[in-house]
Short mmCIF file of C-alpha atoms and ligand atoms in Angstrom, two decimals:
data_model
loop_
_atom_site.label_atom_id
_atom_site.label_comp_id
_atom_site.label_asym_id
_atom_site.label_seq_id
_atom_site.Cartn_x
_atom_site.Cartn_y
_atom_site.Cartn_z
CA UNK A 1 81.85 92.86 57.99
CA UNK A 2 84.78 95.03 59.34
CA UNK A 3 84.21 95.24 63.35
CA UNK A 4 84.27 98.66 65.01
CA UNK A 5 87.04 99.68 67.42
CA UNK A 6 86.87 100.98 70.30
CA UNK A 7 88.36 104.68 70.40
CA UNK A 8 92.67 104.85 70.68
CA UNK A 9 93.51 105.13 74.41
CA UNK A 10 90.38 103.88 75.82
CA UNK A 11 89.36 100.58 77.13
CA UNK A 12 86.87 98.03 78.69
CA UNK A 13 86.12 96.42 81.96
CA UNK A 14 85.35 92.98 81.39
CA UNK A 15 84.00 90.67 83.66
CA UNK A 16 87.71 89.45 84.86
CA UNK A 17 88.58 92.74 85.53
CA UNK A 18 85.31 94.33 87.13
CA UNK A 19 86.18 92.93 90.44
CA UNK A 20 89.58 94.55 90.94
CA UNK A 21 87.51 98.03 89.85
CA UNK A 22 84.80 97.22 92.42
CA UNK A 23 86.83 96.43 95.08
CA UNK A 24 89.26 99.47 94.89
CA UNK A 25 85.85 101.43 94.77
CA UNK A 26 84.56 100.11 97.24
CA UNK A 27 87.84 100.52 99.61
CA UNK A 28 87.96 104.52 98.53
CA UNK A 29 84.00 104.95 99.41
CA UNK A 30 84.58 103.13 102.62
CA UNK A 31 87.63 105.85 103.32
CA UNK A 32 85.93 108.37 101.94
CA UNK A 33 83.13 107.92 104.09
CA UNK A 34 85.41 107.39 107.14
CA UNK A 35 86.69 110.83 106.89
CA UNK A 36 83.55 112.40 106.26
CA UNK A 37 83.02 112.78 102.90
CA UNK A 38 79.89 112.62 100.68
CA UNK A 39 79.58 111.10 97.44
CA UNK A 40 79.54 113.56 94.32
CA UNK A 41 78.03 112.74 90.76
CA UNK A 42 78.36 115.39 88.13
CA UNK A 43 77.31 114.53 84.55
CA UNK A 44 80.03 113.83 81.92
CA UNK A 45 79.40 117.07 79.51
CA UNK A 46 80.06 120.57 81.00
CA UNK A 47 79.88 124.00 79.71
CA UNK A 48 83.71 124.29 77.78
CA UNK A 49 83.54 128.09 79.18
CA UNK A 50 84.11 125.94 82.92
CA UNK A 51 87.70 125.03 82.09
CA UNK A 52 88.63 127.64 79.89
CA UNK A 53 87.94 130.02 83.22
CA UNK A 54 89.41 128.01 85.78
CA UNK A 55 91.83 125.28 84.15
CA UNK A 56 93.83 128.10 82.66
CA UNK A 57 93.71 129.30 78.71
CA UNK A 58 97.48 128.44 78.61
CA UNK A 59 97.31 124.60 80.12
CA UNK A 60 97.69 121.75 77.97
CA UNK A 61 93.92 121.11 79.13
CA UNK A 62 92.77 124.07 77.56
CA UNK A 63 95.11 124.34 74.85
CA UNK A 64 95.06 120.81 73.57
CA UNK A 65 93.49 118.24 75.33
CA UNK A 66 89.72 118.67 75.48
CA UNK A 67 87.20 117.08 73.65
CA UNK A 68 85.12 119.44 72.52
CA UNK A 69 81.24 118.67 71.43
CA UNK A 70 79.35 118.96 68.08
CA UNK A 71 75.53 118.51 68.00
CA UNK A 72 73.38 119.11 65.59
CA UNK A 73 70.96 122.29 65.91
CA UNK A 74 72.66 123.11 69.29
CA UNK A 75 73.06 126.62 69.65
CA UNK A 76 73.60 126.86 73.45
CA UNK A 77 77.05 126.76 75.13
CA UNK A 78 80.01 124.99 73.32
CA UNK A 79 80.34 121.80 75.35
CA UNK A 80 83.24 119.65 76.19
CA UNK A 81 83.72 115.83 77.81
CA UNK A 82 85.03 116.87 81.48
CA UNK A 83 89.01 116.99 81.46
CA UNK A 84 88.96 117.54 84.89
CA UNK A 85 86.81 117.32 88.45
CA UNK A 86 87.53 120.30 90.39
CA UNK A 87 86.16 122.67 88.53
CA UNK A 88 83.13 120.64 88.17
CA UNK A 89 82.85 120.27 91.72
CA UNK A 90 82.71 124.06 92.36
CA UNK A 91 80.18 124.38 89.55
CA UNK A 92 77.76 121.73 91.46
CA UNK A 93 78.56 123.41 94.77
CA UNK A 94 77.31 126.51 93.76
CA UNK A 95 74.36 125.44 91.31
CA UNK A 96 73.16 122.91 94.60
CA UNK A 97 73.62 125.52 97.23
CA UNK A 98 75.88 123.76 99.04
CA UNK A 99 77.83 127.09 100.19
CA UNK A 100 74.73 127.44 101.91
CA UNK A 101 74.89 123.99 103.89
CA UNK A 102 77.12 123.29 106.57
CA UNK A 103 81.12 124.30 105.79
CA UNK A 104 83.50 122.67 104.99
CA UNK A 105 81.79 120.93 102.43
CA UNK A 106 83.45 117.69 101.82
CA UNK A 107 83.16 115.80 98.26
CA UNK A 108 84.23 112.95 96.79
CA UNK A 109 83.65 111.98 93.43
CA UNK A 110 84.71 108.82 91.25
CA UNK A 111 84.23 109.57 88.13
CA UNK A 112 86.03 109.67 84.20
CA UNK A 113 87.47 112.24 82.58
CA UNK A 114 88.44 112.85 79.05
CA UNK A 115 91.70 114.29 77.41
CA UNK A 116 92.87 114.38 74.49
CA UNK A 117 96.49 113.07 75.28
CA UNK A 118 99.34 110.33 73.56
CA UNK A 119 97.87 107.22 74.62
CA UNK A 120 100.79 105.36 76.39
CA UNK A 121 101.09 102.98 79.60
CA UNK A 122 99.31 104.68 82.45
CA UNK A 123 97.84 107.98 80.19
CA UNK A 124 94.23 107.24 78.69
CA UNK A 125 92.05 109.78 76.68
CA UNK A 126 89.29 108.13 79.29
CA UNK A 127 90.35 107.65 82.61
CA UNK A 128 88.67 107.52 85.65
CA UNK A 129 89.96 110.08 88.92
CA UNK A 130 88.57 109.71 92.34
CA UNK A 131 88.92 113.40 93.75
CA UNK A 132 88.21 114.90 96.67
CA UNK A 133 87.10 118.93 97.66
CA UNK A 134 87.02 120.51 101.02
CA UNK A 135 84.86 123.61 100.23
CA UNK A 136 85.28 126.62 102.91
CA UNK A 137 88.14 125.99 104.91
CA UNK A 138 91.56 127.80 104.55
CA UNK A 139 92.77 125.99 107.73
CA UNK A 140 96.25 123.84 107.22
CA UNK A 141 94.34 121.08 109.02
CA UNK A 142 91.55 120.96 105.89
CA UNK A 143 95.03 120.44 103.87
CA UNK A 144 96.84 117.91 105.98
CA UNK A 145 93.45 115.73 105.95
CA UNK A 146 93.21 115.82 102.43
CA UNK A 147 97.02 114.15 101.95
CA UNK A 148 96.06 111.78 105.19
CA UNK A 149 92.72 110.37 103.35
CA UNK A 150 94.95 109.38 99.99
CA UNK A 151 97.90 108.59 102.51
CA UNK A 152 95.59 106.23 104.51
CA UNK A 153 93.73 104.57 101.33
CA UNK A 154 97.52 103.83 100.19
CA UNK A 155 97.87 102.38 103.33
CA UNK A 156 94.85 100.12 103.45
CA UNK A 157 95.52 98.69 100.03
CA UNK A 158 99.19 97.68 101.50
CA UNK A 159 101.22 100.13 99.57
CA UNK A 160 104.53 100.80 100.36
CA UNK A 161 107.38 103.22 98.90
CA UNK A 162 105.34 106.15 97.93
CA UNK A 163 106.82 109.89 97.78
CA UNK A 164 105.04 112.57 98.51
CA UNK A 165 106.08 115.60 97.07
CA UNK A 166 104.89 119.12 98.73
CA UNK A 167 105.24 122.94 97.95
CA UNK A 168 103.78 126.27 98.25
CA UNK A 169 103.59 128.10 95.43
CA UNK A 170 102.16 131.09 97.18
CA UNK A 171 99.12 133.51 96.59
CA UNK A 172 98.21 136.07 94.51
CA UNK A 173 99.58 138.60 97.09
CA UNK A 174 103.07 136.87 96.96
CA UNK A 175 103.24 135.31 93.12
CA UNK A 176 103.48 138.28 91.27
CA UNK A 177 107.25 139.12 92.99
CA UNK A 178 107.91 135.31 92.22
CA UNK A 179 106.23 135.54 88.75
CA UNK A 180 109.15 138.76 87.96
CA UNK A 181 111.93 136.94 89.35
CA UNK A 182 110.80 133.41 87.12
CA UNK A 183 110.85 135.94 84.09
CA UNK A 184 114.12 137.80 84.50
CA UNK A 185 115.34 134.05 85.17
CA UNK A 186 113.69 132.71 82.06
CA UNK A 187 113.94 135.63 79.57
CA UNK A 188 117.77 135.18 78.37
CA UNK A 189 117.00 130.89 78.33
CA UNK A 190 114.23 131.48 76.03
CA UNK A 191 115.75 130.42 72.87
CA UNK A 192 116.93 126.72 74.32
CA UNK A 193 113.13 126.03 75.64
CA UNK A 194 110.28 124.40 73.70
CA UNK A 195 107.80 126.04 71.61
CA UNK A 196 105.14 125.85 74.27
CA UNK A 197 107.68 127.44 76.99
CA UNK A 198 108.71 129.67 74.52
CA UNK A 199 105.01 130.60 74.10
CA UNK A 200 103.95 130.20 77.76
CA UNK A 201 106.78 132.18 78.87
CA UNK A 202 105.30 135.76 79.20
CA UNK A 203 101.41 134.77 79.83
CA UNK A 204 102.29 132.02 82.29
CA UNK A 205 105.98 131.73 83.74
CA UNK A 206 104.72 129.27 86.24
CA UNK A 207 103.87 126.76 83.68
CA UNK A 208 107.66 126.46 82.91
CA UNK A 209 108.49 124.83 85.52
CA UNK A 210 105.70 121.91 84.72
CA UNK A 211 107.23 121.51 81.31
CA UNK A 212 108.12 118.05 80.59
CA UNK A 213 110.58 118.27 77.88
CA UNK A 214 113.71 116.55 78.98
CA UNK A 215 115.67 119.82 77.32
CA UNK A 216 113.88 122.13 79.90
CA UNK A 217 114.25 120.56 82.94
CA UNK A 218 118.17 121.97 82.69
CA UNK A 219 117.04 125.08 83.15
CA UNK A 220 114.56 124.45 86.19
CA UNK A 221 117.65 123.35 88.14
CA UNK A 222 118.89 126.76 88.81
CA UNK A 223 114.88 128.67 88.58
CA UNK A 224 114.20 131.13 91.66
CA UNK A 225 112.05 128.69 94.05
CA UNK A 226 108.35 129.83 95.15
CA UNK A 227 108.86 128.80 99.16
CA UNK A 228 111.44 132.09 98.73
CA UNK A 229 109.28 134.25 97.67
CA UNK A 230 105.70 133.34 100.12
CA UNK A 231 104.72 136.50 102.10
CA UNK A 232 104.13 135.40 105.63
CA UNK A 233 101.03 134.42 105.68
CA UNK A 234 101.82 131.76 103.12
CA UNK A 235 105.11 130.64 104.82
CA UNK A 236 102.94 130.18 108.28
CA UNK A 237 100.29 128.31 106.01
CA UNK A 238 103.32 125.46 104.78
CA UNK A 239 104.87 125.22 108.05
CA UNK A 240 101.08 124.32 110.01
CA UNK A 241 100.41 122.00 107.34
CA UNK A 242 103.86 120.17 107.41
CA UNK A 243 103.62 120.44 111.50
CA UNK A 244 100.25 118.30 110.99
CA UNK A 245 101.95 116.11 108.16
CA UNK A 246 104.80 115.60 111.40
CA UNK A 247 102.25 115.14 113.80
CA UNK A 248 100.01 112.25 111.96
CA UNK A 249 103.48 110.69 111.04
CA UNK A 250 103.77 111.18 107.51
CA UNK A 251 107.13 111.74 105.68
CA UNK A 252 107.62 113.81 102.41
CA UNK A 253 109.90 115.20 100.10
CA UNK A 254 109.59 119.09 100.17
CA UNK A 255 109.89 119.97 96.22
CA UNK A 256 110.37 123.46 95.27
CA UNK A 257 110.15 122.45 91.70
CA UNK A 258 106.45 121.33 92.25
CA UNK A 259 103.66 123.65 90.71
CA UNK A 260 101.38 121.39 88.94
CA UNK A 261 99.49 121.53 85.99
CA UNK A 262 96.85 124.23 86.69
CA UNK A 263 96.24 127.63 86.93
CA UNK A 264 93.97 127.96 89.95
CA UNK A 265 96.45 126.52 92.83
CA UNK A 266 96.86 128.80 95.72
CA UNK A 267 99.49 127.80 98.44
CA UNK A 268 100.03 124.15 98.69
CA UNK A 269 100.51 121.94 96.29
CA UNK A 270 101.39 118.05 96.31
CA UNK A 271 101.84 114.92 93.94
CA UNK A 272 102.13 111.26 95.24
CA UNK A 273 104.18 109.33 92.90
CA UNK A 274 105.28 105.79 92.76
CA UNK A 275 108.49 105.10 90.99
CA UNK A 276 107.96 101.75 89.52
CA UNK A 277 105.46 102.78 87.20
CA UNK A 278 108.36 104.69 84.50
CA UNK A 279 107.09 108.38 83.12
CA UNK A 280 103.88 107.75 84.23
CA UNK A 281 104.89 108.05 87.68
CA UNK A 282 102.50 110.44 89.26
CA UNK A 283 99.39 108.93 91.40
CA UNK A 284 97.66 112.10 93.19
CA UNK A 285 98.37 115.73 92.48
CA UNK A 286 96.07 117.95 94.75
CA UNK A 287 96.63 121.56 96.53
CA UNK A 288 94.59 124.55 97.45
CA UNK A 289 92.87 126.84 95.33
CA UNK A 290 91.57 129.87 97.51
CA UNK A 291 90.51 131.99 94.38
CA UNK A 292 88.36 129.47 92.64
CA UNK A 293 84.96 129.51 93.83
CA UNK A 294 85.19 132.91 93.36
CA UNK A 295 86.22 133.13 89.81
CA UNK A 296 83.20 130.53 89.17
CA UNK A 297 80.70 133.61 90.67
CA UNK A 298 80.88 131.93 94.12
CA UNK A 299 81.67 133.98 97.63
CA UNK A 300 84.95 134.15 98.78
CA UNK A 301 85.19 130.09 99.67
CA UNK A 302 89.07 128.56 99.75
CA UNK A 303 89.46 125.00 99.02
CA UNK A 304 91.49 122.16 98.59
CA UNK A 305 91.79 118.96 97.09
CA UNK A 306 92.85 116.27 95.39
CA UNK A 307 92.46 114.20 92.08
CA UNK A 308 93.94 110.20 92.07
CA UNK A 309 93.93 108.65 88.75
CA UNK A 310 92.87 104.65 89.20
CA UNK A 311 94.02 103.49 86.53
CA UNK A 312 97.50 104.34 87.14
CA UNK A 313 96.79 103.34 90.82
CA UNK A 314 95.74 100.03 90.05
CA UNK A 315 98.95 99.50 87.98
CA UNK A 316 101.08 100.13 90.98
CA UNK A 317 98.93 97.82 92.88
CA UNK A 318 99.99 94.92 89.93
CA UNK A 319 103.74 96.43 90.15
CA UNK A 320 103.94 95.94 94.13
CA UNK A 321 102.41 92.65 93.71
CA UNK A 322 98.94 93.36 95.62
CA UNK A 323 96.20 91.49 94.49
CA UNK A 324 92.69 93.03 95.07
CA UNK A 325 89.29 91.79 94.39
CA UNK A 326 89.41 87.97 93.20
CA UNK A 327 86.55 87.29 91.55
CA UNK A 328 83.78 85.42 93.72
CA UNK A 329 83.27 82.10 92.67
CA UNK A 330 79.50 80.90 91.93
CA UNK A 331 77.95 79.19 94.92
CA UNK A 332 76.35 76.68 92.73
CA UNK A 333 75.60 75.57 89.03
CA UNK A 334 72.61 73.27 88.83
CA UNK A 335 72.96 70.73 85.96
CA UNK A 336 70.38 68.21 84.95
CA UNK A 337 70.23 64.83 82.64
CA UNK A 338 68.24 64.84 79.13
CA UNK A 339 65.42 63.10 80.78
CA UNK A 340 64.67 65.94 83.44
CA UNK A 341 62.76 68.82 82.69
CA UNK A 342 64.67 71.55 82.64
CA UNK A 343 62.39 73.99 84.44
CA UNK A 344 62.93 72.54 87.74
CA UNK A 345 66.60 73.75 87.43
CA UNK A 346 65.65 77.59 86.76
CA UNK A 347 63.10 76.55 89.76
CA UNK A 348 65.58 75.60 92.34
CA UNK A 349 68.40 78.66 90.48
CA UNK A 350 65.68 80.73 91.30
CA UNK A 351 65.17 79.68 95.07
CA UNK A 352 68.46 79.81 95.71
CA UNK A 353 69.26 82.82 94.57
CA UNK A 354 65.88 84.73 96.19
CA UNK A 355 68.52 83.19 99.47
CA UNK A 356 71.16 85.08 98.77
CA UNK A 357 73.33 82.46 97.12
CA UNK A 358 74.83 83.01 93.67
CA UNK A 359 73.10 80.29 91.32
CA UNK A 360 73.15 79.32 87.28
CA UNK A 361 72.24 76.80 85.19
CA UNK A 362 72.60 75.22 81.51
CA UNK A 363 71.03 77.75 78.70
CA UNK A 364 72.75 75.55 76.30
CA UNK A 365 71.08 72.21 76.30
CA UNK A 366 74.51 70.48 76.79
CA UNK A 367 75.07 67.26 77.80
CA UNK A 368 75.21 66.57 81.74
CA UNK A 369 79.05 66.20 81.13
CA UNK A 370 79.22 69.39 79.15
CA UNK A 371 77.40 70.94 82.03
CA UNK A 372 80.08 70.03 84.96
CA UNK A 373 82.50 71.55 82.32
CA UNK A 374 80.55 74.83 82.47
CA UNK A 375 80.38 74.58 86.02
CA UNK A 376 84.53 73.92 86.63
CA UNK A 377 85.54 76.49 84.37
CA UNK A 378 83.01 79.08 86.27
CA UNK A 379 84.43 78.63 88.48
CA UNK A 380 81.33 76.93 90.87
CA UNK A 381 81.76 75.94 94.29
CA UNK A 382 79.18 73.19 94.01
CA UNK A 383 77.42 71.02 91.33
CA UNK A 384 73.78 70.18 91.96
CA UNK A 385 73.27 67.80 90.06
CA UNK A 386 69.62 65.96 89.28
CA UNK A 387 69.57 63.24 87.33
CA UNK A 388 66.34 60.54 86.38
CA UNK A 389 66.94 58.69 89.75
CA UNK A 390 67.38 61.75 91.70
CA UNK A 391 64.47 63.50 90.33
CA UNK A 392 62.10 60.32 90.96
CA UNK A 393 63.18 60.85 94.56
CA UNK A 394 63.30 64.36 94.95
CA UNK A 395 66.89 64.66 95.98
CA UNK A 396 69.47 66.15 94.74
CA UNK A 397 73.44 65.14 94.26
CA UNK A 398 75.36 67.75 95.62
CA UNK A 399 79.55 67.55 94.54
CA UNK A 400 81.86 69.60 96.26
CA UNK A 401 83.77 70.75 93.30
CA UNK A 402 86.84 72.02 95.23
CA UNK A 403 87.37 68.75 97.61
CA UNK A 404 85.87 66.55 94.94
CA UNK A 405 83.47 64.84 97.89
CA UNK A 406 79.47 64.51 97.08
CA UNK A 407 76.40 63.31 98.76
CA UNK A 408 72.73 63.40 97.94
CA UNK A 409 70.70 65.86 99.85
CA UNK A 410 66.46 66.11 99.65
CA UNK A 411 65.79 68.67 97.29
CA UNK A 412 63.66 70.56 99.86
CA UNK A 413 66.91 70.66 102.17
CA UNK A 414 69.07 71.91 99.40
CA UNK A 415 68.51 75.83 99.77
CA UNK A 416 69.57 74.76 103.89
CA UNK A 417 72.38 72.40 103.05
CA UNK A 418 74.05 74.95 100.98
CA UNK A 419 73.74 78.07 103.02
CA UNK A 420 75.10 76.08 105.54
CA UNK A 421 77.98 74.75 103.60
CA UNK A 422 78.70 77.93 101.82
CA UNK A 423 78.63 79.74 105.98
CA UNK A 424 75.85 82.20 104.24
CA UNK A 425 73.14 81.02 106.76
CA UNK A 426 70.93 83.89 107.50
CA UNK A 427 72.00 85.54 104.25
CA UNK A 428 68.60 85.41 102.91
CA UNK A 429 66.90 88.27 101.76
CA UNK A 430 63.87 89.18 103.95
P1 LIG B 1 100.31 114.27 84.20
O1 LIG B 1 101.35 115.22 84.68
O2 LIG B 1 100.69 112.83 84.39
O3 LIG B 1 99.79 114.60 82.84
P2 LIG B 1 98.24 115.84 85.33
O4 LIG B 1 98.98 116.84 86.12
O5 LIG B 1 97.72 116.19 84.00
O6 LIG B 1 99.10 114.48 85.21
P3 LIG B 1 95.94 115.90 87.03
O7 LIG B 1 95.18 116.78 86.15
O8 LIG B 1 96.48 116.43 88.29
O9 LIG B 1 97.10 115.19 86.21
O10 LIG B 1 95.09 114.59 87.35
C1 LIG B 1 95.18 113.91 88.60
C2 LIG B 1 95.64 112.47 88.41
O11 LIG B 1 94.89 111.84 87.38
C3 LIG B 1 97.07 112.32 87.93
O12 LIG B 1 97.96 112.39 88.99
C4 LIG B 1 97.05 110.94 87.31
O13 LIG B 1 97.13 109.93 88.29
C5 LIG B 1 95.68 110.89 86.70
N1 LIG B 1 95.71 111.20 85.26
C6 LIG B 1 95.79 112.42 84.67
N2 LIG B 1 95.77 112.31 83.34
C7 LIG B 1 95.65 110.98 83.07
C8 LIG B 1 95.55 110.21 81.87
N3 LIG B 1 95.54 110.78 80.68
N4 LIG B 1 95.44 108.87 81.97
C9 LIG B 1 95.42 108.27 83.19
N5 LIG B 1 95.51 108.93 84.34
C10 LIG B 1 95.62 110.27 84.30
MG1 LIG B 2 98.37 115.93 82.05
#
């Protein structure tokens, strides 16, 4: 029979790599949590009417990257896989009422999204983001903790030789001088840009400067630059949030080339990119987006945030040579001889585990030998092993299978001896 595939640019979590996943979770919900953020969850499907409003109708997103659903009899809303979180986020914000809560809300969210992209080192059509949203607060200091939180998870996980890049690309009060002076720039280049700039060009000038067509990024060399075109309120904006960047220590490269991929930024925008990691360089992009709650049938509500892709994280973890999350090793495999009914094993599995302790046994009837095998290659920390003589005396023999040592131990005593051995004393659950 020919096996099924699973879909280009996706992939699995198996059991040797689960651990690295959990443990980077586990690392952002502790930071997360730390500065005061609550946990997210937003299902998978949207209405495709969310992005086409807020991603931008002339983003690769919209254009050419979502997956876009088919059912049969449906005759609701078209619906796509979720490219994206933020606008997802403002969608649950409003449909929860949490512009009614206390402000700023502040959301995290780890969770996959879906595009329709060349599958290549570092770019999935599934990958997972973990984003973050500060809903109701135009203050630089909502904006400076937003870069802090992925600065200090960095950090934490012992990374070193990050860039940050930052820019303001302004608001609508200022763009629309900046969006005339991009055109009269652009208009004569036209014919040596790509199609899509070519195309782009009069909608969505901004996007130009995104393009990543080695040919084009000539001509962004000599573009007008948004930081000369902010009206003031703008220009104080940048300089309180790069004060508070100062002030918390944290260097960055100030990028006037920087506009990121989507249409609803407002003011600042930022990427955090790691340069071992080739084309695929870019960790974090984030910024402001004043105008987007709004344009989702919200109040007036600013926000800011930030989207990290893991995968891509996790990558520069293995390129800076950080290890994270070894898998745990079993506390103990319980093997028994031919002779001994095999029960008691799952028995004394069982007790151990309702301790706390990790526990498994033999579901192969294998030979004792074959059974320490199993246990190694586990890896286990300890064989229990009960053979006839031990079982006629109620002991066990428990091996140390790192220093090799073993000694028998009364099988009541075992659950004891272990915890004790193991330092999980008290670990039991009540
Ligand atoms: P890129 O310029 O690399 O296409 P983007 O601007 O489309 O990125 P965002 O929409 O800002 O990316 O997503 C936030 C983060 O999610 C990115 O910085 C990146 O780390 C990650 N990311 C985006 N697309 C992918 C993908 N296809 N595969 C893996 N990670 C991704
Ligand atoms: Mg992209």
């Amino acid at each position: 029979m020919e096996r099924i595939q699973r879909p280009r640019g996706t992939y699995d979590v198996t059991p040797a790599d689960a651990p690295r996943w959990q443990a980077l979770e586990a690392r952002i919900r502790d930071v997360a949590r730390r500065f005061g953020f609550g946990e997210l969850r937003t299902p998978v499907i949207e209405a495709r009417e969310l992005f086409q409003r807020t991603v931008g109708e002339s983003t690769d997103i919209v254009q050419k990257e979502m997956y876009v659903l088919r059912s049969h009899g449906g005759s609701g809303r078209e619906l796509v896989l979720r490219p994206e979180g933020t606008a997802a986020a403002v969608r649950a914000y409003l449909e929860n009422g949490l512009h009614n809560g206390p402000q700023p809300a502040k959301l995290f969210y780890i969770q996959p999204m879906f595009r329709h992209e060349r599958p290549q080192a570092g770019r999935y059509r599934q990958h997972v983001q973990f984003g973050v949203e500060v809903f109701g607060s135009a203050e630089p200091t909502a904006d400076a903790e937003v870069m802090a939180l992925a600065l200090t998870l960095f950090q934490e996980l012992g990374l070193e030789g990050l860039e940050i890049h930052l820019n303001s690309i302004g608001c609508p009060r200022c763009r629309p001088r900046y969006r005339e002076a991009l055109l009269e720039y652009y208009r004569p280049r036209a014919g040596a840009l790509c199609a899509d700039c070519r195309a782009r060009l009069e909608t969505n000038p901004l996007r130009l400067l995104d393009c990543k067509d080695p040919n084009d990024q000539i001509h962004k060399e000599g573009a007008p630059r948004t930081v000369d075109y902010l009206c003031d309120e703008c220009r104080e904006h940048f300089a309180a949030l790069r004060a508070a960047l100062d002030r918390l220590g944290y260097s960055y490269r100030l990028d006037p080339g920087l506009v990121r991929g989507l249409d609803y930024y407002t003011r600042t925008v930022f990427e955090i990119k790691y340069g071992g990691l080739g084309a695929q360089d870019t960790v974090c992009g984030g910024g402001r987006y004043d105008g987007l709650i709004e344009l989702l049938g919200g109040p007036p509500t600013p926000g800011v945030g930030f989207g990290m892709g893991l995968e891509r994280l996790l990558l520069t973890l293995e390129a800076s040579g950080r290890g994270l999350g070894e898998p745990a090793p079993l506390d103990a495999f319980i093997a028994v001889t031919g002779g001994v009914d095999r029960l008691r094993a799952l028995e004394i599995a069982q007790e151990l585990r309702r301790r706390g302790l990790s526990a498994d046994i033999d579901h192969l009837a294998r030979s004792l030998k074959a059974q320490l095998r199993a246990a190694s290659r586990y890896p286990a920390r300890f064989a229990v092993i009960i053979g006839d003589e031990e079982a006629a005396r109620g002991e066990a023999t428990l091996r140390d299978l790192v220093a090799g040592a073993e000694e028998r131990v009364p099988l009541a005593a075992l659950p004891d001896e272990l915890a004790r051995r193991l330092g999980k004393q008290g670990g039991g659950r009540v």
